[in-house]
Structures are given as C-alpha cells and as structure tokens.
mmCIF file of C-alpha atoms in Angstrom:
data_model
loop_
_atom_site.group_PDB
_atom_site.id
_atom_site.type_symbol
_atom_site.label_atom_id
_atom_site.label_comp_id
_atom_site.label_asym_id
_atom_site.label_seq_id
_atom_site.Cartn_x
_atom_site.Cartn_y
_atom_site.Cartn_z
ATOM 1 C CA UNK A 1 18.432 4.834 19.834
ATOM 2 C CA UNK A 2 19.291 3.299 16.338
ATOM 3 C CA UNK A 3 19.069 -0.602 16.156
ATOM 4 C CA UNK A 4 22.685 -2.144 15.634
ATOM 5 C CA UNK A 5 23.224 -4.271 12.187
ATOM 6 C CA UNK A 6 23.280 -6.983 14.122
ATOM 7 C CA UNK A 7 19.852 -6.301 15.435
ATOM 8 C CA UNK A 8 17.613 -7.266 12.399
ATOM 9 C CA UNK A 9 14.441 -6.581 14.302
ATOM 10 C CA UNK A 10 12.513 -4.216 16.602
ATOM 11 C CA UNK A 11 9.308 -4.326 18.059
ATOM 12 C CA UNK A 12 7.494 -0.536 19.090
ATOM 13 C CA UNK A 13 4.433 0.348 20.310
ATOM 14 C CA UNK A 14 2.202 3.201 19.530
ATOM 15 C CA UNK A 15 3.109 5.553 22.178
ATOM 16 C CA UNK A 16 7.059 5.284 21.563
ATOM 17 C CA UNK A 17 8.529 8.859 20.274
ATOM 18 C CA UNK A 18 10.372 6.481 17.594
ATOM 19 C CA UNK A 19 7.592 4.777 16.199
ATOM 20 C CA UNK A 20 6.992 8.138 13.882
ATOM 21 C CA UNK A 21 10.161 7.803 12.084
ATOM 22 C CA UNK A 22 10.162 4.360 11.551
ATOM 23 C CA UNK A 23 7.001 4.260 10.201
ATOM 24 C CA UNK A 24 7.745 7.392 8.319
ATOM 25 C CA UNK A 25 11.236 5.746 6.999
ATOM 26 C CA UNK A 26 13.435 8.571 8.243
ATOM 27 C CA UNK A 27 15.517 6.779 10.941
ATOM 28 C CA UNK A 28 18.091 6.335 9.465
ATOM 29 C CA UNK A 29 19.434 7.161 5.992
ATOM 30 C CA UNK A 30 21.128 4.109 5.268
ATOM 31 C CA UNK A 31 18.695 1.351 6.189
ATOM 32 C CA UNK A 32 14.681 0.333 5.761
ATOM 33 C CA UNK A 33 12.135 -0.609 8.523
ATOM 34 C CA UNK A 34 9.957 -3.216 6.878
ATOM 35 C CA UNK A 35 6.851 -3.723 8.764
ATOM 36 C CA UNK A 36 6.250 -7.435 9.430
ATOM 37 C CA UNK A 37 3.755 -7.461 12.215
ATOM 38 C CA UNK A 38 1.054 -4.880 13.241
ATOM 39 C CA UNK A 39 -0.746 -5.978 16.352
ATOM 40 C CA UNK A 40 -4.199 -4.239 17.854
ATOM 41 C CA UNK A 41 -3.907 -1.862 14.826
ATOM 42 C CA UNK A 42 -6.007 1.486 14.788
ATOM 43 C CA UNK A 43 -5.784 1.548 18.910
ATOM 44 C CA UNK A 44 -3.890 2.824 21.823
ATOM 45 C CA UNK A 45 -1.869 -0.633 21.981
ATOM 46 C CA UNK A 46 -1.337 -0.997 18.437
ATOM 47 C CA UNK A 47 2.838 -2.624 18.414
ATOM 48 C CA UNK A 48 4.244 -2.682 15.303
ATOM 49 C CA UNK A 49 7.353 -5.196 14.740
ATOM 50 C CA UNK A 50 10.078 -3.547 11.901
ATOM 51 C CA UNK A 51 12.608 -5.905 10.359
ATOM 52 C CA UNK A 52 15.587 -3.722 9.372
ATOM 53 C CA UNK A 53 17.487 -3.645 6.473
ATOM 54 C CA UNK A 54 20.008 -2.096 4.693
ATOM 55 C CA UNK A 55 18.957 -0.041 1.791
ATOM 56 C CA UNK A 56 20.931 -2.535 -0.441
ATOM 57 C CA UNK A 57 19.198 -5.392 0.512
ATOM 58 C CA UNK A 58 15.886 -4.079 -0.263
ATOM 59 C CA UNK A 59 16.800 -5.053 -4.143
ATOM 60 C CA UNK A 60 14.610 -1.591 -5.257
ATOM 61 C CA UNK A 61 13.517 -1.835 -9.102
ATOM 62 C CA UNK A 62 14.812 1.512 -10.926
ATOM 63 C CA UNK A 63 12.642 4.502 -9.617
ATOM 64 C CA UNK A 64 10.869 5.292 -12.603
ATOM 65 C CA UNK A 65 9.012 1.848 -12.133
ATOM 66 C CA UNK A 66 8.671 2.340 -8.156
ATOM 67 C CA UNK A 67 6.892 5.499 -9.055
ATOM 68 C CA UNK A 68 4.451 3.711 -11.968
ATOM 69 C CA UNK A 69 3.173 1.909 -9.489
ATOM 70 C CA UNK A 70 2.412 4.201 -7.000
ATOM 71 C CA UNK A 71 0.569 5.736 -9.807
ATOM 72 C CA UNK A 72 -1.506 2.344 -9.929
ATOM 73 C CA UNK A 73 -1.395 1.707 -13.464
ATOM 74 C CA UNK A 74 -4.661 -0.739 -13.505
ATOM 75 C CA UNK A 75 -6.581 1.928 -11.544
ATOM 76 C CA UNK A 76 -5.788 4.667 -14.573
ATOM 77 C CA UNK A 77 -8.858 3.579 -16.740
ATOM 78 C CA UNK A 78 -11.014 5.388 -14.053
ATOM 79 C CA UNK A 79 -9.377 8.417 -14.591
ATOM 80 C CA UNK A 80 -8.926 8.426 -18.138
ATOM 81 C CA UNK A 81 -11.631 6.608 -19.252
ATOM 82 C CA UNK A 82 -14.261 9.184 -18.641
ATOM 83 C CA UNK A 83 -12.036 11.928 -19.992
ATOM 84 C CA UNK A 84 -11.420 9.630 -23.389
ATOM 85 C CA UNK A 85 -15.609 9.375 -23.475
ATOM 86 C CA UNK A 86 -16.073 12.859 -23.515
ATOM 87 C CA UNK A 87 -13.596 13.790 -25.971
ATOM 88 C CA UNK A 88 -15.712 11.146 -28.363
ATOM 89 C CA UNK A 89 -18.907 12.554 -27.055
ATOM 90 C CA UNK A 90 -17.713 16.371 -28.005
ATOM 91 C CA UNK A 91 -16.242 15.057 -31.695
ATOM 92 C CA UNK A 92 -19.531 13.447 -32.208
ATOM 93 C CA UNK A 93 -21.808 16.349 -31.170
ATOM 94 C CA UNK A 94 -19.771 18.707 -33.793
ATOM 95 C CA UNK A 95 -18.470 20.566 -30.987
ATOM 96 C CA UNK A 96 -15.171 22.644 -31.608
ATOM 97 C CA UNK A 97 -12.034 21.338 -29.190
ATOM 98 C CA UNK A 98 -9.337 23.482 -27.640
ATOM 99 C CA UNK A 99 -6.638 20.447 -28.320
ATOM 100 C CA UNK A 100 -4.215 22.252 -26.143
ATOM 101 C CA UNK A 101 -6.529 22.611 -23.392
ATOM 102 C CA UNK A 102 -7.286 18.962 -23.790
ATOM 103 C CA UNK A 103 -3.857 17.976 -23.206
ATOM 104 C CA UNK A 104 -3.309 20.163 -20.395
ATOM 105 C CA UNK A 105 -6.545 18.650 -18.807
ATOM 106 C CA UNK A 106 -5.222 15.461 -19.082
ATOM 107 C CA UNK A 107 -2.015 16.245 -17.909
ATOM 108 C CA UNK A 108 -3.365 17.733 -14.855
ATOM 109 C CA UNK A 109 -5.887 14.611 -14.370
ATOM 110 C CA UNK A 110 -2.821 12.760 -14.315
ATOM 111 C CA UNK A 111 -1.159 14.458 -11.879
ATOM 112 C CA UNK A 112 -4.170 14.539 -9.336
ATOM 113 C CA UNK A 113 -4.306 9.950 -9.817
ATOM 114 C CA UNK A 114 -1.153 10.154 -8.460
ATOM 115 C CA UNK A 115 -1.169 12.609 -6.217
ATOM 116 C CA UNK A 116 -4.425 10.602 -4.759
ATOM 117 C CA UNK A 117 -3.119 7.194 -4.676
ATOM 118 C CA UNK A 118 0.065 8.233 -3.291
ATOM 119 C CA UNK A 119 -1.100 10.129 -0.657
ATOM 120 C CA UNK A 120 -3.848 6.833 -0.392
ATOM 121 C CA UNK A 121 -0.651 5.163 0.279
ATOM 122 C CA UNK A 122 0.727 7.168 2.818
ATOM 123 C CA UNK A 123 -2.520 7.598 5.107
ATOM 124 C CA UNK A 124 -3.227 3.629 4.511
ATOM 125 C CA UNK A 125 0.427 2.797 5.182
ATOM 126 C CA UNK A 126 0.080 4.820 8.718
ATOM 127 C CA UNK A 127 -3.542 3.323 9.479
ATOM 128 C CA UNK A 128 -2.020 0.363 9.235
ATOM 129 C CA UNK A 129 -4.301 -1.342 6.636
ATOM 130 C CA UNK A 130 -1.259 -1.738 3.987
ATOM 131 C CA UNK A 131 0.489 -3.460 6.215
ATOM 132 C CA UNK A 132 -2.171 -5.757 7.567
ATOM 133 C CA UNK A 133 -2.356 -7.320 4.115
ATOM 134 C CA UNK A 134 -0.085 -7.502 0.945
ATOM 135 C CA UNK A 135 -3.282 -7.181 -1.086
ATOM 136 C CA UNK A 136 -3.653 -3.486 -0.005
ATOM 137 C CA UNK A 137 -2.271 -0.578 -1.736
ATOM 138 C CA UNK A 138 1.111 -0.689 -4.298
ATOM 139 C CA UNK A 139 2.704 -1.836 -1.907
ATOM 140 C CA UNK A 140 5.854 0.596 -2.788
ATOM 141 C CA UNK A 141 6.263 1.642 0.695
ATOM 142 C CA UNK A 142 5.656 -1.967 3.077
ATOM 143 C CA UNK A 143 8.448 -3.452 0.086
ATOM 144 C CA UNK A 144 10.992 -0.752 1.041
ATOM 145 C CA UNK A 145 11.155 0.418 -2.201
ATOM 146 C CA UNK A 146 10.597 4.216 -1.194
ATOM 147 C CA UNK A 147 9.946 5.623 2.401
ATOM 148 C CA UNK A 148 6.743 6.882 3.588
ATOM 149 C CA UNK A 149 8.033 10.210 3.882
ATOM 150 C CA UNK A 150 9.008 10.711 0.066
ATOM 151 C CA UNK A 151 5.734 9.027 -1.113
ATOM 152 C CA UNK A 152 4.304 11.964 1.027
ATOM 153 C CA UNK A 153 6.664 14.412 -0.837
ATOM 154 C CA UNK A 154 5.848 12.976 -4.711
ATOM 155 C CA UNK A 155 2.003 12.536 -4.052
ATOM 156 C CA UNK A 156 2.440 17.129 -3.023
ATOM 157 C CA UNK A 157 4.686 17.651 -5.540
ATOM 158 C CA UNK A 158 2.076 16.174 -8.118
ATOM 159 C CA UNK A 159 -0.796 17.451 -6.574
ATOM 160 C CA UNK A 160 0.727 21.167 -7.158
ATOM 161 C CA UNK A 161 2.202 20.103 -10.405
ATOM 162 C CA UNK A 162 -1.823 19.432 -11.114
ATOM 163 C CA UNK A 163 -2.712 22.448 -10.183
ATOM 164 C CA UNK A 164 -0.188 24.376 -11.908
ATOM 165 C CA UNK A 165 -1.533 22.169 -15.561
ATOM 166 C CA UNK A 166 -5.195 22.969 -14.189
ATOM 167 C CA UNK A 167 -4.752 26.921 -14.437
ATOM 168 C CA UNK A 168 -4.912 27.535 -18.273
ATOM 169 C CA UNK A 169 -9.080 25.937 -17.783
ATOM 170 C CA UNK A 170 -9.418 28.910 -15.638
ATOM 171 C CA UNK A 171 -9.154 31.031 -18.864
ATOM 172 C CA UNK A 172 -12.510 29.863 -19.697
ATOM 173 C CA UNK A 173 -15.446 29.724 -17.457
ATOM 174 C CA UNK A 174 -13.487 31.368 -14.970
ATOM 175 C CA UNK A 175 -15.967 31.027 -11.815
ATOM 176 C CA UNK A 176 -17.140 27.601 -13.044
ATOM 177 C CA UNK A 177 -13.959 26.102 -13.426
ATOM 178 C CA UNK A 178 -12.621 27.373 -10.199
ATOM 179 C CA UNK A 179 -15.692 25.726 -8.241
ATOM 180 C CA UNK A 180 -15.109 22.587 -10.314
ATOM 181 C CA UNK A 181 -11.247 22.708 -9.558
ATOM 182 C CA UNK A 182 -11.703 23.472 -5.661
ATOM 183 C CA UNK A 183 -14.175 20.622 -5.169
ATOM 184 C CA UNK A 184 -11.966 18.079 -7.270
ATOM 185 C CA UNK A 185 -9.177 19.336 -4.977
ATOM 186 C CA UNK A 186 -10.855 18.750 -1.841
ATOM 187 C CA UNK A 187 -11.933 15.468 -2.922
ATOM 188 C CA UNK A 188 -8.301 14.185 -3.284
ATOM 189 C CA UNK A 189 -7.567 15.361 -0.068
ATOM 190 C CA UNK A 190 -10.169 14.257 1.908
ATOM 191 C CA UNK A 191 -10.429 10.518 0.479
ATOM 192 C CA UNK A 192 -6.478 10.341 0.531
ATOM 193 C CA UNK A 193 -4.985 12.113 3.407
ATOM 194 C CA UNK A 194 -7.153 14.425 5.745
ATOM 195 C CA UNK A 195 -6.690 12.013 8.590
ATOM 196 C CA UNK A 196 -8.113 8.710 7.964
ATOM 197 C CA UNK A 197 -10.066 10.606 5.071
ATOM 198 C CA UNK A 198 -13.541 10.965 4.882
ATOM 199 C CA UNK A 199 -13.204 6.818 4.495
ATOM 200 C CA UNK A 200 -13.282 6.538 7.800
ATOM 201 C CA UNK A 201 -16.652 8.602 8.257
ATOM 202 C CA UNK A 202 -17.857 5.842 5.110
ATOM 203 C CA UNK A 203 -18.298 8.112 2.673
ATOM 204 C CA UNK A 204 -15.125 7.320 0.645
ATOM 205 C CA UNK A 205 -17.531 5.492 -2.129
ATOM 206 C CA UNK A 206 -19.434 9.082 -2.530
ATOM 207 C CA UNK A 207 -16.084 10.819 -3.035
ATOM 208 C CA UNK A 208 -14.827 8.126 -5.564
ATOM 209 C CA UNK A 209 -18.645 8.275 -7.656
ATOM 210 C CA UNK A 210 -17.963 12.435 -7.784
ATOM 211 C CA UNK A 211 -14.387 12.555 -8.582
ATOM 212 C CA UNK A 212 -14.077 10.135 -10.682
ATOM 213 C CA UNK A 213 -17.392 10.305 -12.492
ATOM 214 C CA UNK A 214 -19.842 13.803 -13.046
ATOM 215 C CA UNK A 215 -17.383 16.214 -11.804
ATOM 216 C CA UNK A 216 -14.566 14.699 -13.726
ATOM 217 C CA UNK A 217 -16.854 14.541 -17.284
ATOM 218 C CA UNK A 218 -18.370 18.103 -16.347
ATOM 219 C CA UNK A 219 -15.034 19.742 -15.665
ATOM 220 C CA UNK A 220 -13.056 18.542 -18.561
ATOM 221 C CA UNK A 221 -16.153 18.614 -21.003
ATOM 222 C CA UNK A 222 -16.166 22.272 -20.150
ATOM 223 C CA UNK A 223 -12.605 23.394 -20.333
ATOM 224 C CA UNK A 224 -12.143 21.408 -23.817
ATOM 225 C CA UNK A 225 -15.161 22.514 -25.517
ATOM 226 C CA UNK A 226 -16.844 25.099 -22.815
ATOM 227 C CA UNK A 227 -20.154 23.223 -23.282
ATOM 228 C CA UNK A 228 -22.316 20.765 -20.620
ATOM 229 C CA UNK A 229 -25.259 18.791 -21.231
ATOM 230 C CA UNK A 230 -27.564 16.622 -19.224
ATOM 231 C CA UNK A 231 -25.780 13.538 -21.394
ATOM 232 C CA UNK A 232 -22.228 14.039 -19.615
ATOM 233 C CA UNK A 233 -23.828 14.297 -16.199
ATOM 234 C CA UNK A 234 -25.288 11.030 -17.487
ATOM 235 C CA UNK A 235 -21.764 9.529 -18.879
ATOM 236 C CA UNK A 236 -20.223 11.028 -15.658
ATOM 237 C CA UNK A 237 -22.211 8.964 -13.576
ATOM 238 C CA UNK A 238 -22.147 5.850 -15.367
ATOM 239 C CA UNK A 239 -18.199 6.178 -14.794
ATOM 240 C CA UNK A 240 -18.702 7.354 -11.189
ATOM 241 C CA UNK A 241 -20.749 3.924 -10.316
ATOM 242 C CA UNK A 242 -18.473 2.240 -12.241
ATOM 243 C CA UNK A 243 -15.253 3.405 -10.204
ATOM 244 C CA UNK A 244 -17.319 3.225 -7.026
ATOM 245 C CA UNK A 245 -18.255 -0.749 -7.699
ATOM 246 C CA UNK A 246 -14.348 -1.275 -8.037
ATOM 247 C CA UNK A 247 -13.791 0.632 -5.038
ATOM 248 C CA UNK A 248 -15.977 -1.734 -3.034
ATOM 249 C CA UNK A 249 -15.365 -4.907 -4.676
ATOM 250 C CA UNK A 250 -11.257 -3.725 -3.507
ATOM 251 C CA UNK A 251 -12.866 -3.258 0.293
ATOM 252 C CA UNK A 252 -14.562 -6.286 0.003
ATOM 253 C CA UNK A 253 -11.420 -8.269 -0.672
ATOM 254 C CA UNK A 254 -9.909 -6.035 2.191
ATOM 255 C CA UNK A 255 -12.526 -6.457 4.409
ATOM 256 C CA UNK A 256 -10.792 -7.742 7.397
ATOM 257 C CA UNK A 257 -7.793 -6.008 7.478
ATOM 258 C CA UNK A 258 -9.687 -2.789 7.172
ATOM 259 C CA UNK A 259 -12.465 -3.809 9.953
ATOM 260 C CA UNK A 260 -8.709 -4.865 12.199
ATOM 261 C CA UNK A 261 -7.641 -1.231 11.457
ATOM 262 C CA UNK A 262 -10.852 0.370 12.114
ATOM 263 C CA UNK A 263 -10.570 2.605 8.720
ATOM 264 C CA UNK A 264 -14.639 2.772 8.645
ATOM 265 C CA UNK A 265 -14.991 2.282 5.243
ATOM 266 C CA UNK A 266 -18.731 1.762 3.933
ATOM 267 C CA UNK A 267 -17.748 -2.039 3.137
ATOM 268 C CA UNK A 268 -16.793 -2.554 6.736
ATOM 269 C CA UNK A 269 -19.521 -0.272 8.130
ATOM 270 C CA UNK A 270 -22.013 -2.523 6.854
ATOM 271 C CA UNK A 271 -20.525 -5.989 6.538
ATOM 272 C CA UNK A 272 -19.902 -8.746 3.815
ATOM 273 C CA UNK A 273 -24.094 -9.796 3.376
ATOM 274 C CA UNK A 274 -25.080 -5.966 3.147
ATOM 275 C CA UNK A 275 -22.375 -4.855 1.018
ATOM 276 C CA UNK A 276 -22.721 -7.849 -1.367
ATOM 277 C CA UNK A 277 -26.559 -6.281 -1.495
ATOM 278 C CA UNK A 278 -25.898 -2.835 -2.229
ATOM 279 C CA UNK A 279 -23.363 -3.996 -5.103
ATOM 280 C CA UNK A 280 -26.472 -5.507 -6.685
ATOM 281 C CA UNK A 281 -28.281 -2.718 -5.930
ATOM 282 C CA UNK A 282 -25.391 0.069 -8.019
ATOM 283 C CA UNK A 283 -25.131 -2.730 -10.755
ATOM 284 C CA UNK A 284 -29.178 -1.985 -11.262
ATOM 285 C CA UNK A 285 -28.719 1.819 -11.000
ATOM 286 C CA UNK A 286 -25.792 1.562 -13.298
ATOM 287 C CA UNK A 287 -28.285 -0.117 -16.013
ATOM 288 C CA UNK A 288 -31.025 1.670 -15.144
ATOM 289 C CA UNK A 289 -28.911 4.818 -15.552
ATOM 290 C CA UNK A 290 -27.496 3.080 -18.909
ATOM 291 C CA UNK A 291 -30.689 1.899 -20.338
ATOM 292 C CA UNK A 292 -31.868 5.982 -20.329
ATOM 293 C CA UNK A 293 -28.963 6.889 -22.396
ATOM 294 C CA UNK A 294 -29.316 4.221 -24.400
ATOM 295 C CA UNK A 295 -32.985 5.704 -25.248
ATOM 296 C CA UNK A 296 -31.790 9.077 -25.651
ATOM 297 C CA UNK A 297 -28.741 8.496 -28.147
ATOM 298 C CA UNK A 298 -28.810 5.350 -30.034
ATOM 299 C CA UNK A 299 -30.546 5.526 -33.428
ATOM 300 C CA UNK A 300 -31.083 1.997 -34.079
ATOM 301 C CA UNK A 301 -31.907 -0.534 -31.608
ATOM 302 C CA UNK A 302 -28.916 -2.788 -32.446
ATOM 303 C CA UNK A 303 -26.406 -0.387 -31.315
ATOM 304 C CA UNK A 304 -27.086 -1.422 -27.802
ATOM 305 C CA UNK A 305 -25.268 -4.706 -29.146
ATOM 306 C CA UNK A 306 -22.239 -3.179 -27.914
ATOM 307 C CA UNK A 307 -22.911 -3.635 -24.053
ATOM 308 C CA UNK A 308 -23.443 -7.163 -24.380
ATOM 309 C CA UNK A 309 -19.552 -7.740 -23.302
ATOM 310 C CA UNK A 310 -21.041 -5.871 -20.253
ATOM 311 C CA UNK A 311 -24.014 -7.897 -19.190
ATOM 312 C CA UNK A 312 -21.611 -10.734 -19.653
ATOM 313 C CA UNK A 313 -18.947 -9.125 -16.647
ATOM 314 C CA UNK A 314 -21.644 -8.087 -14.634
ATOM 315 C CA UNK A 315 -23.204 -11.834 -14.691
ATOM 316 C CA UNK A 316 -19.732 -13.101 -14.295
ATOM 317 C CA UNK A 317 -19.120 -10.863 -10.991
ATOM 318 C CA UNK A 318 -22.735 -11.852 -9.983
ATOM 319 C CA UNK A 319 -22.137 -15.416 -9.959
ATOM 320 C CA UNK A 320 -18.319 -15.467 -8.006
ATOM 321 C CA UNK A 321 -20.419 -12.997 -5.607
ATOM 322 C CA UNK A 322 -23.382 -15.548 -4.968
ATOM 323 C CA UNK A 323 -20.983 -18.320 -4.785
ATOM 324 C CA UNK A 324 -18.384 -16.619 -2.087
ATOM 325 C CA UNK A 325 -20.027 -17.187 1.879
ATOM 326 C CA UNK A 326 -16.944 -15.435 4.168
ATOM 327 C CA UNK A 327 -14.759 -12.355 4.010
ATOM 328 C CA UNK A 328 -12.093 -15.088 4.401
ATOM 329 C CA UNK A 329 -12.891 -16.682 1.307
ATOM 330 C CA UNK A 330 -9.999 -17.293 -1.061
ATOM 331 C CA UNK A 331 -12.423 -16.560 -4.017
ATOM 332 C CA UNK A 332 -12.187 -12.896 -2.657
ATOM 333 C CA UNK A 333 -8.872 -12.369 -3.777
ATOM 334 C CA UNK A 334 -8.663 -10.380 -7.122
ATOM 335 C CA UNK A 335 -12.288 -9.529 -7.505
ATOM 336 C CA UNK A 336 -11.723 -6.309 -7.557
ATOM 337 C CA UNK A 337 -9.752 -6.560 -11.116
ATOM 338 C CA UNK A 338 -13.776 -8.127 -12.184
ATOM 339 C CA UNK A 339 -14.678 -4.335 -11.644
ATOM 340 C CA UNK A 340 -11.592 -2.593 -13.080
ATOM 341 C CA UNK A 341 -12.974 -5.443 -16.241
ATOM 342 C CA UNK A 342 -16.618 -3.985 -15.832
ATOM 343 C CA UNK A 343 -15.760 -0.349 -15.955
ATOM 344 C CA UNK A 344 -13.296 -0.838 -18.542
ATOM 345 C CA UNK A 345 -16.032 -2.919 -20.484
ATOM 346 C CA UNK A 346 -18.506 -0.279 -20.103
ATOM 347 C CA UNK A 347 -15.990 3.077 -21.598
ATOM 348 C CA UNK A 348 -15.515 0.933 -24.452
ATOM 349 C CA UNK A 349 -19.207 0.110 -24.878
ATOM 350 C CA UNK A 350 -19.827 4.108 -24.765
ATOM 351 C CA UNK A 351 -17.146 4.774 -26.765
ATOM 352 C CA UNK A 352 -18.108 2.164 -29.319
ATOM 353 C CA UNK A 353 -21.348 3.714 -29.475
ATOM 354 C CA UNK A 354 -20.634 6.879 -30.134
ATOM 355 C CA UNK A 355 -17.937 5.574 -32.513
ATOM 356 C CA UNK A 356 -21.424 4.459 -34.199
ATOM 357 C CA UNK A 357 -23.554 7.517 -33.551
ATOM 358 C CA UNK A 358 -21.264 9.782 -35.248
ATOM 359 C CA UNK A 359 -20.586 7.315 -38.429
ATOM 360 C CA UNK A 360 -24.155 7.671 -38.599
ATOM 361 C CA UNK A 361 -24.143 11.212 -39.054
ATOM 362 C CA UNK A 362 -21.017 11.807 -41.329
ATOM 363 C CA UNK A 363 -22.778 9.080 -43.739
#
C-alpha cells in the first residue's frame, strides 16, 4: 500500500515485497523515496527508513547535469588519460592514425565510463553503501534526482551505445579486437553490476588496474594505429596502478560504510594498517615500473624533470597517510581527489615527455 502525503516517512525491512520498488524508485510515479536510514545493511535484518517526497520537492537540476554526474566527471581522466597518452605515443613513434577510428574509440570509451559508473551506482545504491554515506557514489540516485531504475536503464543504454561505436575496431584485427572488446565488456559488468561485482570477492582493484590501464592502451593503440609494443603495456600499466591507487584511496575514505555493508572490497578485506601498506607498496611498483620507461625512452637525463610534480603528490599523499591513525579520521575525507591529482600528474608527465621525445626527433 502507497504511503499517504501526509505520511512523510516509512520504515521497511528487507524481506517486505515493497522494499524492491522503493529502493528501485518505481512506487509511485509522482513521488521519491529518499533513503535516510539503513540499519544492519548487507543482512537478513537490514530496515531501511524512506522519507517521501513529491517529485517537485526534490528541486532536480536540469537532466543533462544529473546525467554529467553520473558520468563522474573527476573520474574521466582515468579513462581518457591513457587513451590521450597513446595517441602522443603513436604521433611520436611516426606511426600512421586512422583519425576516424580514433574518434569512434573514444566515443565508445566514453560510453563504457558511464555505463560503469552508472551501473556502479545502481549495485552500490542497492548494497546499501551509497546510502550509508554521502561520500559514496554521485549521489544522483540517494538525492532523488533520478530513480534507481532509470540509472539502470541509461548505464544499458550506454553500454550498447558502446558497443555499437566499438564495432568499426573490429574491421581491423578482427580476432584481436574481439578478445580485447569481450574482456573490456566483462570487466564493466563484473566490477559494476554482476551482483555485488567481483568487489565483493576483493578483486575490484585487479579489474580497475586491467580496464583502465593495459587493456585500455592495448586495445585503442591497436584499433588507431593496428600496432602494440612492450612500451604501451608499460604506459598501460602505469595508468592501471594509477586508477587502482585512486580506487583504494576512495575505499579507504569509505572504509566503514563499506565494512557496515559487507561489499568485500580489498580495502575492507584487509583493514586500514594493511591497506595503508600495500598503497606504499603500488606507489613503489608504480616508480619502479616508471623508472624502466624512463630508461628505455628518454634521451637526455633531464627529461625525467618532468615527474618531479609527481614525486611531489606522491610525498604529499605519503605524509596525510602517515599522519591519519583511524578509518574515522576526518583527514580521510577527500583523499581520494590526492590520487585522481597523482594520476592526473603522472599522464601529463608522460605526455610531456613524449611532447619532448618527439621535438627531439623532428629537430
């Protein structure tokens, strides 16, 4: 039974038939449920208290801005970042670009960020970790601004229309493409909406480093310019660490609404002392990993000037790390944006570089 206007607020527990739609947002077509209290989230009591609204109280910015930030506008570097690197790497290297292929790549990298951070939404909005904390996720759905159900709908509709943009790579590379395709497209499902994801099992950090690093550079590097060498396996993984330290650093600030909701995410698997370790320890892969490129590309020791910016992030993240002694910690909040700084520090340190490299060579 619908709740009256007059009743602004409604408690329901996990094994009520209605909890499904009001989670989902299709109760009613004329009013919100706005989750303001999850209780003994992620088990068989879990309650979940809804304040309810009408739609035109929820004070919804225009729909073209609800939908930019389901996209997660500070998260696009990690997509396009790598994809920006290797177009620089391919110019450099004298390698001929299929321009329209490029932007069709792009296009269809595009379309898979927001099919997986929408469908992140959706899966994170249900395990209840969005709405443990107004840190987590856009936050598109827990506002009102758009139901759960037509998040669902726009992160499919993008994940085909990604697909659809992907097809002309198939043209080239045929069989190589396709395996690179169907991998990329299992890893948006599984980290964003095959149950809990493959977060839950703690590999969520693994699916970020692949997607969003080697397989990304490999796959567009080969349907642009239908060449791969070991240097954007190298680039791709520099990127993948790089996305995989903001990842964490976002878990990390997360940490205890996503050990309340029992998502099982390698942060919370471990806990805040063991996951501050293995940060250190993917910061000194990262370099390690860095300092071999550096010997196999740059032609002059000072063009390794251009990661200084770097060193000085990393240092910076070290020190608000060292200094931080609880999950609870309000120096927690907004870390994460340190890494989205890092990684973006880093793609324009490569990009500089090669900037260099190929200067070099024209002169």
């Amino acid at each position: 039974m619908k709740p009256s206007i007059g009743n602004r607020f409604i408690t329901l527990a996990k094994s009520d038939d209605r909890i499904s739609a009001y989670l989902d947002g299709t109760f009613s077509e004329i009013e919100r449920a706005l989750p303001v209290d999850s209780l003994h989230v992620g088990s068989a009591d879990e309650k979940v208290t809804f304040r309810i609204v009408a739609m035109t109280e929820v004070n919804a910015p225009p729909l073209w801005r609800v939908l930019w930030q389901g996209f997660r506008p500070l998260l696009l570097p990690l997509t396009l970042g790598p994809v920006a690197t290797v177009l620089i790497f391919s110019l450099a290297s004298g390698w001929s670009i299929n321009w329209w292929m490029a932007l069709s790549s792009v296009l269809a990298v595009l379309s898979w960020h927001g099919a997986a951070f929408l469908l992140n939404d959706y899966n994170d909005h249900w395990a209840g970790v969005d709405r443990l904390t107004r840190f987590g996720g856009s936050q598109i759905i827990q506002c009102g601004w758009i139901t759960a159900a037509r998040a669902k709908t726009w992160a499919l509709w993008f994940f085909g229309l990604g697909l659809l943009l992907g097809l002309p790579a198939l043209t080239h590379h045929t069989w190589s493409m396709l395996l690179i395709g169907a991998l990329a497209m299992v890893l948006v499902l599984s980290f964003s909406y095959a149950g809990k994801g493959f977060k839950s099992l703690g590999l969520g950090n693994l699916l970020v480093f692949l997607g969003m690093g080697p397989l990304l550079t490999a796959g567009f590097s080969l349907a642009v310019s239908g060449r791969v060498q070991p240097a954007i396996f190298i680039i791709g993984s520099l990127y993948g660490i790089g996305a995989s330290l903001c990842i964490q650093l976002r878990n990390m600030e997360n940490l205890m609404a996503d050990s309340q909701a029992k998502t099982g995410t390698l942060v919370s698997r471990l806990g805040f002392e063991k996951s501050k370790l293995l940060i250190g320890g993917q910061f000194l892969l990262l370099f390690s990993l860095l300092a071999v490129y550096l010997v196999t590309r740059v032609e002059a020791y000072w063009q390794a000037l251009v990661f200084v910016p770097l060193v000085a992030s990393l240092l910076r993240i070290y020190s608000r790390l060292k200094a931080v002694r609880s999950p609870l910690s309000s120096q927690l909040i907004g870390i994460w944006q340190e890494g989205l700084a890092f990684h973006l520090l880093m793609g324009m340190g490569l990009n500089l570089l090669l900037f260099l490299i190929w200067r070099a060579q024209l002169s």
